[in-house]
Coordinates of C-alpha atoms in Angstrom, one line a residue:
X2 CA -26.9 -33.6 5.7
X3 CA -24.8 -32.7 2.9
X4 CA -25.9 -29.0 2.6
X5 CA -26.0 -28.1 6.6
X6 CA -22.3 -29.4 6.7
X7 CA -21.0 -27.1 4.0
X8 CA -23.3 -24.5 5.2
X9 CA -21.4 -24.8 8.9
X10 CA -17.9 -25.5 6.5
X11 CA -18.2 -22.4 4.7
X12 CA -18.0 -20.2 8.0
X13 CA -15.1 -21.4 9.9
X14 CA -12.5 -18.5 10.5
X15 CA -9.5 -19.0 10.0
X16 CA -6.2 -16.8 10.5
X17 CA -2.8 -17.1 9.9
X18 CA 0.0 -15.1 11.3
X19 CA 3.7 -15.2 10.9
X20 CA 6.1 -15.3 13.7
X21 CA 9.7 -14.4 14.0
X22 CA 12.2 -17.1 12.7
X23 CA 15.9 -18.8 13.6
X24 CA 14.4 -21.3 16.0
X25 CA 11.3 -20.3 17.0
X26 CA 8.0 -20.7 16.0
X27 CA 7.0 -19.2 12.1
X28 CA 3.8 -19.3 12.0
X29 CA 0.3 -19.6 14.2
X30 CA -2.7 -20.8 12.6
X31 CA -6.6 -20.3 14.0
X32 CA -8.8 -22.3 12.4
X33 CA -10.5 -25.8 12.2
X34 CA -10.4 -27.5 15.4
X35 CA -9.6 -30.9 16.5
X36 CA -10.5 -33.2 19.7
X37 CA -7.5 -35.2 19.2
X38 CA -4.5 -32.1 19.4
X39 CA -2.0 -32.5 21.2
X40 CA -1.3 -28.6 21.5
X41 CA -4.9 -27.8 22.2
X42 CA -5.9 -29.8 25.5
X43 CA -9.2 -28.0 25.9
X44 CA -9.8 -29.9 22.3
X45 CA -9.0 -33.1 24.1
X46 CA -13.0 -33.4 25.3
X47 CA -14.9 -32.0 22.7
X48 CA -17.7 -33.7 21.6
X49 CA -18.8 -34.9 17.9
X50 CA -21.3 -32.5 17.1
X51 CA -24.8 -34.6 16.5
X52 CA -26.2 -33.8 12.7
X53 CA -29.0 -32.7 14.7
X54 CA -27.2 -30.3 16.0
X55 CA -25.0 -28.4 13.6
X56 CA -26.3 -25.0 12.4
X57 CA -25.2 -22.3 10.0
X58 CA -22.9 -20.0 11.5
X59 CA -20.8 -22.7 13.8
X60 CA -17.8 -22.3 15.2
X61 CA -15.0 -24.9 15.5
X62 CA -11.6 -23.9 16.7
X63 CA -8.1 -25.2 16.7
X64 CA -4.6 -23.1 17.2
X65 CA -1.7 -24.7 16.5
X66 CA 1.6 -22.9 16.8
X67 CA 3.9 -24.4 13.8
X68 CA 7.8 -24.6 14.4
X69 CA 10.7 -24.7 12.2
X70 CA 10.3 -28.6 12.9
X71 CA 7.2 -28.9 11.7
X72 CA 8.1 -27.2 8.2
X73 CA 11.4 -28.7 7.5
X74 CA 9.5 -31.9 8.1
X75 CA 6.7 -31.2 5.8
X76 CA 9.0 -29.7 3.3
X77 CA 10.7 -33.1 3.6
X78 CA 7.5 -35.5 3.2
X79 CA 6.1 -33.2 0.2
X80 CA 9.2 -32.7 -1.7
X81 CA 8.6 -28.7 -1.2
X82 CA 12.0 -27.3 -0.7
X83 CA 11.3 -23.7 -1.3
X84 CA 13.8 -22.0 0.1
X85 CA 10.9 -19.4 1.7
X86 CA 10.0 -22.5 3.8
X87 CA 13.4 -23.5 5.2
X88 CA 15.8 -21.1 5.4
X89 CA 15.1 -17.3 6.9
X90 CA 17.5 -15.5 4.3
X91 CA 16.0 -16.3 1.5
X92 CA 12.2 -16.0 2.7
X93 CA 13.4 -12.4 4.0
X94 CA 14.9 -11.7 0.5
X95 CA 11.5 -12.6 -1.1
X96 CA 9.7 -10.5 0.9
X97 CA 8.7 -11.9 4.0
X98 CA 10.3 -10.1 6.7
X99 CA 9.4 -12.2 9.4
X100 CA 11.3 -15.2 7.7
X101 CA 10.2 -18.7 6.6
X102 CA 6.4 -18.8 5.9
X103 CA 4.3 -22.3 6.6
X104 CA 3.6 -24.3 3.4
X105 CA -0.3 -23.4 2.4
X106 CA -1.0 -27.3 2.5
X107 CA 0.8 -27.8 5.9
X108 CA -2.0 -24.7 7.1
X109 CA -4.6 -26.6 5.1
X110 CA -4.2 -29.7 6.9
X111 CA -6.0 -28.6 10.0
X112 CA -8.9 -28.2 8.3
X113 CA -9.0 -32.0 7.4
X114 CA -8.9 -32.2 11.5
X115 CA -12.1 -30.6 11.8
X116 CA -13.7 -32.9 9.5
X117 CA -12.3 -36.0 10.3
X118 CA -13.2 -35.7 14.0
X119 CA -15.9 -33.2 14.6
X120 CA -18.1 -33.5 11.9
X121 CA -20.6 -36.6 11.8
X122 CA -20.5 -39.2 9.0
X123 CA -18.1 -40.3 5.9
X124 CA -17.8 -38.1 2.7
X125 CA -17.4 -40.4 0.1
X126 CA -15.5 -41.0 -3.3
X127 CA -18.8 -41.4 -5.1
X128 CA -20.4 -38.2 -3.3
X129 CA -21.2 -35.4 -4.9
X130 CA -20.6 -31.8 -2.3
X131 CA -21.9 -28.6 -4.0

């Protein structure tokens, strides 16, 4: 079980694309998919996947669009308040012309969507993944 779930973990895409800033979204994220996102209706139905079932080479998708909200409010919770999160002049000044960029943990954390609700079965403390 082990092995075909990091074989199918090891191939999810995932892309990340800055947007503009000052109010608008900064960031869109493709990756691990959830049945439980509230930006992602089509997720709303989507089955378990059955360890039966899981192959290498499968797909799981989510797309979230992140907003200014989301960031500040991340930034707030993790104690992050690098100014290339929050505030547009200083993320253009270090080089991101598009303004603030999503924390990389805040992107990372739809991952843990995908396998907390599509993936079958517990990973555990005293488990062992390689």
């Amino acid at each position: 079980m082990r092995a075909a779930l990091l074989a199918v973990a090891r191939r999810v895409p995932s892309r990340v694309a800055s947007a503009s800033a000052r109010g608008r979204d900064v960031a869109t994220t493709a990756g691990a998919g959830t049945r439980d996102s509230p930006f992602d209706p089509a997720a709303e139905d989507a089955p378990v996947v059955d360890i039966a079932e899981l192959q290498t080479g499968a797909v799981f998708t989510r797309r979230r669009a992140f907003t200014a909200h989301d960031v500040a409010s991340f930034a707030s919770l993790a104690g992050d308040h690098n100014p290339i999160h929050v505030d547009p002049d200083a993320a253009t000044a270090a080089g991101f012309r598009d303004g603030p960029v999503v924390h990389g943990m805040l992107c990372a954390s739809m991952f843990s969507a995908i396998i907390g609700t599509r993936f079958p079965g517990a990973v555990y403390a005293t488990q062992s993944l390689a």
